[in-house]
């Protein structure tokens, strides 16, 4: 099960980005999905690896829930979410017989599956692989970092929401990154204010300012604030392409900025 | 894909680790050594410790960020408003312990005379300290919390959990198994992305025979403070908790709207119920707390030890 056993499966992947947060529910899967969509719109081939074993959200966000996963000689074939095959996805969600059945596994079993996901998915040629993680700093995170280490990931996008309770957990995530030698590409502050569609008043539903301050405290780049937009939530619920559908949305500039940062930092074409 | 080998003989059986279906199971070595077979003595010890704790409630959600800790803290605050009620709040989210922040405690254990709090957050020397522990170590911590903390005479023990259905949840349920848990309150937000995880959590409860007190739908609508019009920031595209509860036949305890003052109160470590007594969210919380109390009073042990599962 060691990475060296199947060097081919990640050899065709140019850049690997992890999306992390100490805190649950801040929008890791949302940011992972939107980043993948934005990179696709920039003409790139993207893979998404969803290693949230207890709460695999991404299949639904890309409207491929329930799809079957096939095997080939090199391992599992990821599910393509579009005709052009520019986004492929692997998630434990595809392996569950019943979607409402809980995956009640302890650490060692989760580690085993994550190692398999990293090593045994036949990604082929990808410009970017986005790895969505569950909240926390535990088995899954250690397994994914250890198994990806030989492939020199570009780094981690760390997601928070503005309030202190999130920032409190995300500080620990930044410590985790430091401890395991994972570079932090930057901090994204999600759910950053809500503009009332009726009167345009902006309310800080989940407080304000935490993300930027966190980035400053930790000495890492602040990549932007993504405001709350029910159209974004709805797009994810219905598996629609928000980037294509809602370029006027207040959430669009920040999401584009994050994607642009990745494209600038790790352009495809350089080794 | 199943969560245990298809014909797992059971960790306590004579075939544990030795059966044909054990091949490839990551726990095979452990079972074969016989280590899995002996019951953990801590379970009995915890049962003894819990004799002075009348009601135990777990606050769960498959999904992160739906408001478990916020709810747990305010459930504790609400119950403790009656100074004759002794409340204990245990935070078993080892990696992301939010409770100390939400209740405004830096290290003390007692928030008020009748409200005690325990969290791994108190054991960390710096807010930047990460708890990067694997499952077995997290389980050990939870065992210690339950067995070694001197809770005293407690009317309600509220256990706040991390998101998911993994080590912490299994440990909390296993270690408290002999001590009888009243039930679980499950928190969700209205959108399907949450509900799909929450259905798994409800399935987990059924699997481990944990009664479901009911579901709370949090962040259920936002009232603009300026124009007072309501928007669904997290739209219930598949009917929200109401439809899910109806389908799964579990009670919907209530819906709590989004009030920006909740986040602020949590940031300051204050009770939102006290800071914003007129908020529709406060009214919703209070109604839900009352329903939980009613549920628990129906299951009053009355001196006899009701063994769960």
Coordinates of C-alpha atoms in Angstrom, one line a residue:
Chain A
X1 CA 0.0 0.0 0.0
X2 CA 3.1 2.3 -0.1
X3 CA 3.1 5.1 -2.6
X4 CA 6.2 3.7 -4.3
X5 CA 4.2 0.6 -5.3
X6 CA 2.2 2.5 -7.9
X7 CA 4.3 5.5 -8.9
X8 CA 2.2 6.0 -12.0
X9 CA -1.1 7.2 -10.4
X10 CA 0.1 10.6 -9.2
X11 CA 3.0 11.0 -11.6
X12 CA 0.7 12.7 -14.1
X13 CA -0.6 15.3 -11.6
X14 CA 1.2 18.6 -11.8
X15 CA 0.1 20.3 -8.6
X16 CA -1.6 19.1 -5.5
X17 CA -3.5 21.5 -3.2
X18 CA -5.0 20.5 0.1
X19 CA -8.0 22.3 1.5
X20 CA -8.0 22.3 5.3
X21 CA -9.7 23.8 8.3
X22 CA -9.6 23.0 12.0
X23 CA -13.3 23.9 12.0
X24 CA -16.2 22.1 10.6
X25 CA -18.8 23.7 8.4
X26 CA -16.7 26.7 7.2
X27 CA -16.9 25.8 3.6
X28 CA -14.0 23.5 2.7
X29 CA -16.0 21.4 0.3
X30 CA -17.6 24.6 -1.1
X31 CA -14.2 26.2 -1.7
X32 CA -12.7 23.0 -3.1
X33 CA -15.6 22.7 -5.6
X34 CA -15.6 26.3 -6.6
X35 CA -11.8 26.3 -7.0
X36 CA -12.1 23.2 -9.2
X37 CA -14.8 24.9 -11.3
X38 CA -12.8 28.1 -11.6
X39 CA -9.7 26.3 -12.7
X40 CA -11.7 24.4 -15.3
X41 CA -13.0 27.7 -16.6
X42 CA -9.3 28.7 -17.0
X43 CA -8.9 25.7 -19.3
X44 CA -7.3 23.3 -16.8
X45 CA -7.8 19.6 -16.1
X46 CA -8.7 19.2 -12.4
X47 CA -9.1 16.2 -10.1
X48 CA -10.9 16.4 -6.7
X49 CA -10.1 13.9 -4.0
X50 CA -12.7 14.0 -1.2
X51 CA -11.3 12.3 1.9
X52 CA -14.0 13.3 4.2
X53 CA -15.1 9.7 5.0
X54 CA -17.9 10.5 7.4
X55 CA -19.4 13.4 5.5
X56 CA -18.5 13.2 1.8
X57 CA -20.2 16.3 0.3
X58 CA -18.6 16.7 -3.1
X59 CA -20.5 14.2 -5.2
X60 CA -23.8 16.0 -4.6
X61 CA -22.2 19.4 -5.2
X62 CA -21.2 18.3 -8.7
X63 CA -24.4 16.4 -9.3
X64 CA -22.7 13.0 -9.6
X65 CA -24.0 11.4 -6.4
X66 CA -24.8 7.7 -6.8
X67 CA -22.5 7.2 -9.8
X68 CA -20.6 3.8 -9.9
X69 CA -16.9 3.6 -9.6
X70 CA -15.0 1.2 -11.9
X71 CA -11.7 -0.5 -11.7
X72 CA -9.0 -0.5 -14.3
X73 CA -5.5 -2.0 -14.3
X74 CA -4.0 0.9 -12.4
X75 CA -6.7 1.1 -9.8
X76 CA -10.0 3.0 -9.4
X77 CA -11.2 5.1 -12.2
X78 CA -12.4 8.5 -10.9
X79 CA -15.8 9.8 -11.8
X80 CA -15.9 12.5 -14.5
X81 CA -18.4 15.2 -13.7
X82 CA -18.7 16.6 -17.2
X83 CA -18.7 15.5 -20.8
X84 CA -15.4 17.2 -21.6
X85 CA -13.8 15.1 -18.7
X86 CA -12.1 18.2 -17.4
X87 CA -13.1 17.5 -13.7
X88 CA -12.7 14.1 -12.2
X89 CA -13.7 13.2 -8.6
X90 CA -13.1 10.4 -6.2
X91 CA -15.0 10.2 -2.9
X92 CA -16.0 7.6 -0.4
X93 CA -19.5 8.8 -1.2
X94 CA -19.3 6.6 -4.4
X95 CA -18.4 3.5 -2.5
X96 CA -21.3 3.6 0.0
X97 CA -24.1 1.1 -0.8
X98 CA -26.7 3.2 1.0
X99 CA -26.1 7.0 1.1
X100 CA -27.8 7.3 4.5
X101 CA -25.6 4.6 6.0
X102 CA -23.0 6.0 8.4
X103 CA -19.4 5.3 7.9
X104 CA -18.5 4.5 11.5
X105 CA -14.9 3.7 11.3
X106 CA -12.1 4.3 13.8
X107 CA -8.8 5.8 12.8
X108 CA -6.8 2.9 11.5
X109 CA -9.5 1.9 9.0
X110 CA -9.9 5.5 7.8
X111 CA -6.1 5.7 7.3
X112 CA -6.1 2.5 5.2
X113 CA -8.8 3.9 2.9
X114 CA -7.2 7.3 2.5
X115 CA -3.9 5.7 1.6
X116 CA -5.7 3.7 -1.1
X117 CA -7.5 6.8 -2.3
X118 CA -4.2 8.6 -2.7
X119 CA -2.3 5.8 -4.3
X120 CA -4.8 3.7 -6.2
X121 CA -6.9 6.2 -8.1
X122 CA -5.9 6.3 -11.8
X123 CA -6.0 10.1 -12.2
X124 CA -4.2 10.2 -15.5
X125 CA -2.9 13.6 -16.5
X126 CA -4.1 16.4 -14.3
X127 CA -3.1 20.0 -14.0
X128 CA -4.3 20.3 -10.4
X129 CA -5.5 17.8 -7.8
X130 CA -7.6 19.5 -5.0
X131 CA -7.8 17.4 -1.9
X132 CA -10.8 18.2 0.3
X133 CA -10.5 17.1 3.9
X134 CA -12.8 16.7 7.0
X135 CA -12.4 19.2 9.8
X136 CA -9.8 18.6 12.5
X137 CA -6.2 17.5 12.9
X138 CA -6.3 13.8 13.3
X139 CA -6.0 10.5 11.5
X140 CA -7.3 11.6 8.1
X141 CA -5.0 14.6 8.0
X142 CA -1.9 12.8 9.0
X143 CA -2.7 10.0 6.6
X144 CA -3.2 12.3 3.7
X145 CA -0.1 14.4 4.4
X146 CA 2.1 11.4 4.9
X147 CA 0.9 9.7 1.8
X148 CA 1.1 12.8 -0.4
X149 CA 4.5 13.9 0.9
X150 CA 6.5 12.1 -1.8
X151 CA 4.6 14.1 -4.4
X152 CA 5.5 17.5 -2.9
X153 CA 2.1 19.2 -2.6
X154 CA 1.9 22.8 -3.6
X155 CA 0.5 23.5 -0.2
X156 CA -2.7 24.1 1.8
X157 CA -5.6 26.5 1.5
X158 CA -6.9 27.0 5.0
X159 CA -10.5 28.0 5.3
X160 CA -12.1 29.9 8.2
X161 CA -15.2 31.9 9.0
X162 CA -14.9 35.3 10.7
X163 CA -15.9 34.5 14.2
X164 CA -13.5 33.7 17.1
X165 CA -14.8 30.2 17.5
X166 CA -13.6 29.3 14.0
X167 CA -10.4 31.2 14.2
X168 CA -9.7 29.4 17.5
X169 CA -9.8 26.1 15.7
X170 CA -8.1 27.2 12.6
X171 CA -5.1 28.5 14.5
X172 CA -4.5 24.9 15.5
X173 CA -4.8 23.8 11.9
X174 CA -2.0 26.3 11.0
X175 CA 0.1 24.8 13.8
X176 CA -0.6 21.4 12.3
X177 CA 0.6 22.6 8.9
X178 CA 3.8 23.9 10.4
X179 CA 4.4 20.7 12.3
X180 CA 4.0 18.5 9.3
X181 CA 5.9 20.8 7.0
X182 CA 2.9 21.6 4.8
X183 CA 3.2 25.1 3.2
X184 CA 0.2 27.4 3.7
X185 CA -0.8 28.9 0.4
X186 CA -3.1 31.2 2.3
X187 CA -6.2 31.7 4.5
X188 CA -9.6 32.1 3.0
X189 CA -12.4 33.7 5.1
X190 CA -15.7 32.3 4.1
X191 CA -19.3 33.4 5.1
X192 CA -17.9 36.9 5.4
X193 CA -21.0 39.0 5.7
X194 CA -24.4 38.8 4.1
X195 CA -26.0 41.4 1.8
X196 CA -29.7 41.5 2.3
X197 CA -31.4 41.0 -1.1
X198 CA -34.3 43.2 -0.1
X199 CA -32.5 46.3 1.3
X200 CA -28.8 45.7 0.5
X201 CA -27.8 46.1 4.1
X202 CA -24.7 44.1 4.9
X203 CA -24.9 42.2 8.1
X204 CA -21.9 40.3 9.7
X205 CA -23.8 37.2 10.4
X206 CA -20.8 35.4 11.8
X207 CA -18.9 38.3 13.2
X208 CA -16.1 39.9 11.2
X209 CA -12.4 40.3 10.8
X210 CA -11.2 37.0 12.1
X211 CA -9.7 35.6 8.9
X212 CA -7.5 38.5 8.1
X213 CA -6.2 38.8 11.6
X214 CA -5.5 35.1 11.7
X215 CA -3.5 35.3 8.5
X216 CA -1.5 38.3 9.9
X217 CA -0.9 36.5 13.2
X218 CA 0.3 33.4 11.5
X219 CA 2.4 35.2 8.9
X220 CA 0.6 33.7 5.9
X221 CA -1.1 35.3 2.9
X222 CA -4.8 36.3 3.2
X223 CA -6.5 35.3 0.0
X224 CA -9.8 37.0 0.5
X225 CA -13.2 37.1 2.0
X226 CA -16.1 35.2 0.4
X227 CA -19.5 36.6 1.4
X228 CA -22.6 34.5 2.1
X229 CA -24.7 34.2 -1.1
X230 CA -27.8 32.0 -1.0
X231 CA -27.3 31.5 -4.8
X232 CA -24.0 29.8 -4.0
X233 CA -25.6 27.6 -1.4
X234 CA -28.4 26.7 -3.8
X235 CA -25.9 26.0 -6.7
X236 CA -24.1 23.6 -4.5
X237 CA -27.3 21.9 -3.4
X238 CA -28.4 21.4 -7.0
X239 CA -25.0 20.6 -8.4
X240 CA -24.9 23.6 -10.7
X241 CA -21.8 25.5 -11.9
X242 CA -21.8 28.6 -9.8
X243 CA -18.8 30.1 -11.5
X244 CA -20.4 29.9 -14.9
X245 CA -23.9 30.8 -13.7
X246 CA -23.3 33.7 -11.3
X247 CA -20.4 35.9 -12.3
X248 CA -22.3 38.9 -10.9
X249 CA -22.5 37.3 -7.4
X250 CA -20.7 39.1 -4.6
X251 CA -19.0 35.8 -3.9
X252 CA -17.5 35.6 -7.4
X253 CA -14.6 38.1 -7.1
X254 CA -13.1 36.4 -4.0
X255 CA -13.5 32.9 -5.5
X256 CA -11.8 34.1 -8.7
X257 CA -9.0 35.7 -6.8
X258 CA -8.3 32.4 -5.0
X259 CA -8.2 30.5 -8.3
X260 CA -6.0 33.2 -9.8
X261 CA -3.6 32.9 -7.0
X262 CA -3.2 29.2 -7.6
X263 CA -2.8 29.8 -11.3
X264 CA -0.1 32.4 -10.7
X265 CA 1.8 30.4 -8.1
X266 CA 1.7 27.1 -9.9
X267 CA 1.2 27.7 -13.6
X268 CA 0.9 24.6 -15.7
X269 CA 3.7 24.3 -18.2
X270 CA 6.6 24.7 -15.7
X271 CA 8.1 21.6 -14.1
Chain B
X1 CA -18.2 -1.0 0.9
X2 CA -19.0 -1.9 4.5
X3 CA -17.6 -0.6 7.7
X4 CA -16.5 -4.0 9.0
X5 CA -15.5 -7.1 7.1
X6 CA -18.7 -8.7 5.8
X7 CA -18.6 -11.6 8.2
X8 CA -16.8 -10.0 11.1
X9 CA -16.9 -12.6 13.8
X10 CA -17.0 -9.8 16.4
X11 CA -14.1 -8.5 18.4
X12 CA -15.0 -10.6 21.4
X13 CA -15.4 -13.9 19.7
X14 CA -13.0 -16.8 19.8
X15 CA -12.6 -16.4 16.0
X16 CA -11.6 -12.7 16.4
X17 CA -8.6 -12.1 14.1
X18 CA -8.5 -15.7 13.0
X19 CA -11.5 -16.1 10.7
X20 CA -11.2 -16.0 6.9
X21 CA -13.1 -12.7 6.8
X22 CA -10.5 -11.1 9.1
X23 CA -7.9 -11.1 6.3
X24 CA -7.1 -7.6 5.4
X25 CA -9.0 -6.0 8.3
X26 CA -6.7 -3.4 9.8
X27 CA -7.7 -4.6 13.3
X28 CA -6.7 -8.2 12.6
X29 CA -3.5 -8.2 14.6
X30 CA -5.3 -6.6 17.6
X31 CA -8.1 -9.1 17.6
X32 CA -5.8 -12.1 17.1
X33 CA -3.8 -11.1 20.2
X34 CA -7.0 -11.3 22.2
X35 CA -6.7 -7.7 23.3
X36 CA -10.1 -6.9 21.8
X37 CA -11.9 -9.6 23.8
X38 CA -11.6 -8.4 27.4
X39 CA -14.2 -5.7 28.3
X40 CA -12.6 -2.4 29.2
X41 CA -12.6 -2.1 33.0
X42 CA -13.2 1.6 32.5
X43 CA -16.8 1.0 31.4
X44 CA -17.7 -0.3 34.9
X45 CA -15.7 2.5 36.5
X46 CA -17.5 5.1 34.4
X47 CA -20.9 3.5 35.3
X48 CA -20.0 3.9 39.0
X49 CA -19.0 7.5 38.4
X50 CA -22.1 8.3 36.5
X51 CA -24.4 7.1 39.3
X52 CA -24.5 10.7 40.6
X53 CA -25.4 12.0 37.1
X54 CA -29.1 11.9 36.6
X55 CA -29.4 12.7 32.9
X56 CA -26.9 12.4 30.1
X57 CA -27.5 14.0 26.7
X58 CA -25.2 13.8 23.7
X59 CA -25.3 16.6 21.2
X60 CA -24.4 15.3 17.7
X61 CA -24.4 16.1 14.1
X62 CA -22.9 14.4 11.1
X63 CA -22.1 17.8 9.8
X64 CA -19.6 20.3 11.0
X65 CA -20.4 23.9 11.7
X66 CA -24.1 23.6 12.3
X67 CA -24.0 24.8 15.8
X68 CA -23.5 21.8 18.1
X69 CA -21.2 23.7 20.5
X70 CA -23.3 26.8 20.4
X71 CA -26.3 24.7 21.2
X72 CA -24.6 22.6 23.9
X73 CA -23.4 25.7 25.6
X74 CA -26.8 27.4 25.5
X75 CA -28.6 24.2 26.6
X76 CA -26.2 24.2 29.6
X77 CA -26.8 27.9 30.2
X78 CA -30.6 27.5 29.9
X79 CA -30.7 24.6 32.3
X80 CA -28.4 26.2 34.8
X81 CA -30.6 29.3 35.0
X82 CA -32.4 27.4 37.7
X83 CA -29.9 27.5 40.4
X84 CA -31.1 24.3 41.9
X85 CA -30.2 22.4 38.8
X86 CA -26.6 21.1 38.6
X87 CA -25.3 21.1 35.1
X88 CA -22.1 19.7 33.6
X89 CA -20.9 20.4 30.1
X90 CA -18.3 18.0 28.6
X91 CA -16.6 18.9 25.3
X92 CA -15.2 15.8 23.7
X93 CA -14.1 17.6 20.5
X94 CA -10.4 16.9 21.0
X95 CA -9.1 18.6 17.8
X96 CA -11.5 21.6 17.8
X97 CA -12.6 22.3 21.3
X98 CA -14.9 25.3 21.0
X99 CA -16.6 25.2 24.3
X100 CA -14.1 27.2 26.4
X101 CA -14.4 30.1 23.9
X102 CA -18.2 30.0 23.8
X103 CA -18.6 30.0 27.5
X104 CA -15.9 32.5 28.1
X105 CA -13.6 30.3 30.2
X106 CA -9.9 30.3 29.9
X107 CA -9.0 27.6 32.5
X108 CA -11.5 27.6 35.3
X109 CA -13.8 24.6 35.5
X110 CA -16.8 26.3 37.1
X111 CA -18.6 28.9 35.1
X112 CA -21.2 29.4 37.7
X113 CA -21.8 27.6 41.0
X114 CA -24.1 25.1 39.3
X115 CA -22.4 24.9 35.9
X116 CA -19.2 23.0 35.5
X117 CA -17.3 22.6 32.2
X118 CA -14.6 20.3 31.0
X119 CA -12.7 20.4 27.7
X120 CA -9.4 19.5 26.3
X121 CA -9.1 23.1 25.5
X122 CA -8.3 23.8 29.2
X123 CA -5.4 21.5 29.0
X124 CA -3.7 23.3 26.1
X125 CA -1.1 25.9 27.1
X126 CA -1.5 28.1 24.0
X127 CA -4.4 28.8 21.7
X128 CA -2.1 27.9 18.9
X129 CA -1.5 24.4 20.2
X130 CA -2.8 21.7 17.9
X131 CA -4.0 18.4 19.2
X132 CA -2.7 16.1 16.5
X133 CA -3.8 12.8 17.9
X134 CA -4.8 9.6 16.3
X135 CA -8.0 7.8 17.3
X136 CA -6.6 5.6 20.2
X137 CA -5.2 8.6 22.0
X138 CA -8.4 10.6 21.6
X139 CA -10.3 7.7 23.0
X140 CA -8.0 7.6 26.0
X141 CA -8.7 11.3 26.7
X142 CA -12.4 10.8 26.5
X143 CA -12.1 7.8 28.9
X144 CA -10.2 10.0 31.3
X145 CA -12.7 12.8 31.1
X146 CA -15.6 10.4 31.9
X147 CA -13.8 8.3 34.5
X148 CA -11.4 10.8 36.2
X149 CA -13.3 14.0 36.4
X150 CA -15.1 14.4 39.7
X151 CA -18.5 15.6 38.4
X152 CA -20.3 15.2 41.7
X153 CA -24.1 15.3 41.9
X154 CA -25.2 16.4 38.5
X155 CA -28.8 16.7 37.1
X156 CA -27.7 17.1 33.5
X157 CA -24.4 16.1 31.8
X158 CA -24.3 17.5 28.3
X159 CA -21.7 16.0 26.0
X160 CA -20.7 18.1 23.0
X161 CA -19.1 16.1 20.2
X162 CA -17.1 16.9 17.1
X163 CA -18.7 16.4 13.6
X164 CA -18.7 12.9 12.1
X165 CA -19.3 9.3 13.2
X166 CA -15.9 8.2 14.3
X167 CA -13.6 7.5 17.3
X168 CA -15.0 10.2 19.6
X169 CA -18.6 9.2 19.0
X170 CA -18.0 5.5 19.3
X171 CA -16.0 6.0 22.5
X172 CA -18.5 8.3 24.1
X173 CA -21.3 5.8 23.4
X174 CA -19.2 2.8 24.5
X175 CA -17.9 4.3 27.7
X176 CA -21.3 5.5 28.7
X177 CA -23.1 2.4 27.5
X178 CA -23.5 0.9 31.0
X179 CA -24.4 4.3 32.5
X180 CA -27.5 4.9 30.4
X181 CA -27.6 7.9 28.1
X182 CA -31.0 9.6 27.9
X183 CA -30.6 10.3 24.3
X184 CA -29.1 12.4 21.6
X185 CA -30.0 15.8 20.3
X186 CA -29.0 16.2 16.6
X187 CA -28.3 19.5 15.1
X188 CA -28.6 20.4 11.5
X189 CA -29.0 23.3 9.2
X190 CA -31.7 23.4 6.5
X191 CA -29.8 22.6 3.4
X192 CA -29.3 19.1 1.9
X193 CA -25.6 19.2 2.2
X194 CA -26.1 19.1 6.0
X195 CA -29.1 16.8 6.0
X196 CA -27.3 14.1 4.0
X197 CA -24.7 13.9 6.8
X198 CA -27.3 14.1 9.5
X199 CA -29.2 11.2 8.1
X200 CA -26.0 9.2 8.6
X201 CA -25.8 10.4 12.2
X202 CA -29.4 9.3 12.9
X203 CA -28.5 5.9 11.3
X204 CA -25.5 5.8 13.6
X205 CA -27.8 6.4 16.6
X206 CA -30.0 3.6 15.6
X207 CA -27.1 1.3 15.1
X208 CA -25.7 1.9 18.6
X209 CA -29.2 2.0 20.1
X210 CA -28.9 5.5 21.2
X211 CA -32.4 7.1 21.6
X212 CA -32.9 10.3 19.5
X213 CA -34.5 13.0 21.6
X214 CA -35.0 15.0 18.4
X215 CA -33.5 17.2 15.8
X216 CA -32.8 21.0 16.0
X217 CA -32.8 22.9 12.7
X218 CA -30.3 25.7 13.2
X219 CA -29.6 28.8 11.0
X220 CA -33.2 28.5 9.9
X221 CA -33.8 31.7 8.1
X222 CA -32.3 35.1 8.6
X223 CA -34.2 38.3 9.6
X224 CA -32.4 41.4 8.3
X225 CA -31.9 43.7 11.2
X226 CA -32.6 46.7 9.0
X227 CA -35.7 45.8 6.9
X228 CA -36.9 42.8 9.0
X229 CA -37.5 40.8 5.9
X230 CA -36.6 37.1 6.0
X231 CA -34.1 35.4 3.7
X232 CA -33.1 31.7 3.6
X233 CA -29.3 32.0 3.5
X234 CA -29.1 28.2 3.7
X235 CA -32.1 27.2 1.6
X236 CA -34.0 24.0 2.5
X237 CA -33.9 22.7 -1.1
X238 CA -35.1 19.3 0.0
X239 CA -37.6 20.4 2.6
X240 CA -35.2 21.0 5.5
X241 CA -35.2 19.2 8.8
X242 CA -39.0 19.0 8.8
X243 CA -39.2 16.7 5.8
X244 CA -36.2 14.6 7.0
X245 CA -37.7 14.2 10.5
X246 CA -41.0 13.2 9.0
X247 CA -39.3 10.6 6.7
X248 CA -37.1 9.2 9.5
X249 CA -39.8 9.4 12.1
X250 CA -37.8 11.4 14.6
X251 CA -39.1 14.5 16.4
X252 CA -38.3 18.0 15.2
X253 CA -37.5 19.8 18.4
X254 CA -37.5 23.3 16.9
X255 CA -36.0 25.7 14.4
X256 CA -33.6 28.4 15.4
X257 CA -33.2 31.4 13.1
X258 CA -29.9 33.1 12.4
X259 CA -29.3 36.0 14.6
X260 CA -25.9 37.8 14.2
X261 CA -25.9 38.4 17.9
X262 CA -25.4 34.7 18.6
X263 CA -22.0 34.7 16.9
X264 CA -21.1 37.9 18.8
X265 CA -22.2 36.4 22.2
X266 CA -20.1 33.3 21.5
X267 CA -17.1 35.4 20.6
X268 CA -17.4 37.2 23.9
X269 CA -18.2 34.0 25.9
X270 CA -21.6 35.3 27.0
X271 CA -24.9 33.6 27.1
X272 CA -27.0 34.7 24.2
X273 CA -30.1 33.9 26.1
X274 CA -29.2 36.6 28.5
X275 CA -27.7 39.1 26.0
X276 CA -30.7 39.0 23.6
X277 CA -33.7 37.7 25.6
X278 CA -36.3 39.0 23.0
X279 CA -34.7 37.4 20.0
X280 CA -36.8 34.9 18.1
X281 CA -33.7 32.6 18.4
X282 CA -33.8 32.8 22.2
X283 CA -37.5 31.9 22.2
X284 CA -36.7 29.0 19.9
X285 CA -33.9 27.8 22.2
X286 CA -36.0 28.0 25.3
X287 CA -38.8 26.0 23.7
X288 CA -36.4 23.4 22.6
X289 CA -34.7 23.2 26.0
X290 CA -38.1 22.7 27.6
X291 CA -38.9 19.8 25.3
X292 CA -35.6 18.2 26.2
X293 CA -36.3 18.5 29.9
X294 CA -39.7 16.9 29.3
X295 CA -38.1 14.1 27.4
X296 CA -35.6 13.5 30.2
X297 CA -38.2 13.6 33.0
X298 CA -40.1 10.8 31.3
X299 CA -37.0 8.7 31.6
X300 CA -36.2 9.5 35.2
X301 CA -34.3 6.6 36.6
X302 CA -36.0 7.0 40.0
X303 CA -33.3 5.1 41.9
X304 CA -33.2 2.1 39.6
X305 CA -30.3 1.7 37.2
X306 CA -31.6 1.6 33.7
X307 CA -28.9 0.0 31.6
X308 CA -28.8 1.4 28.0
X309 CA -28.6 -1.0 25.0

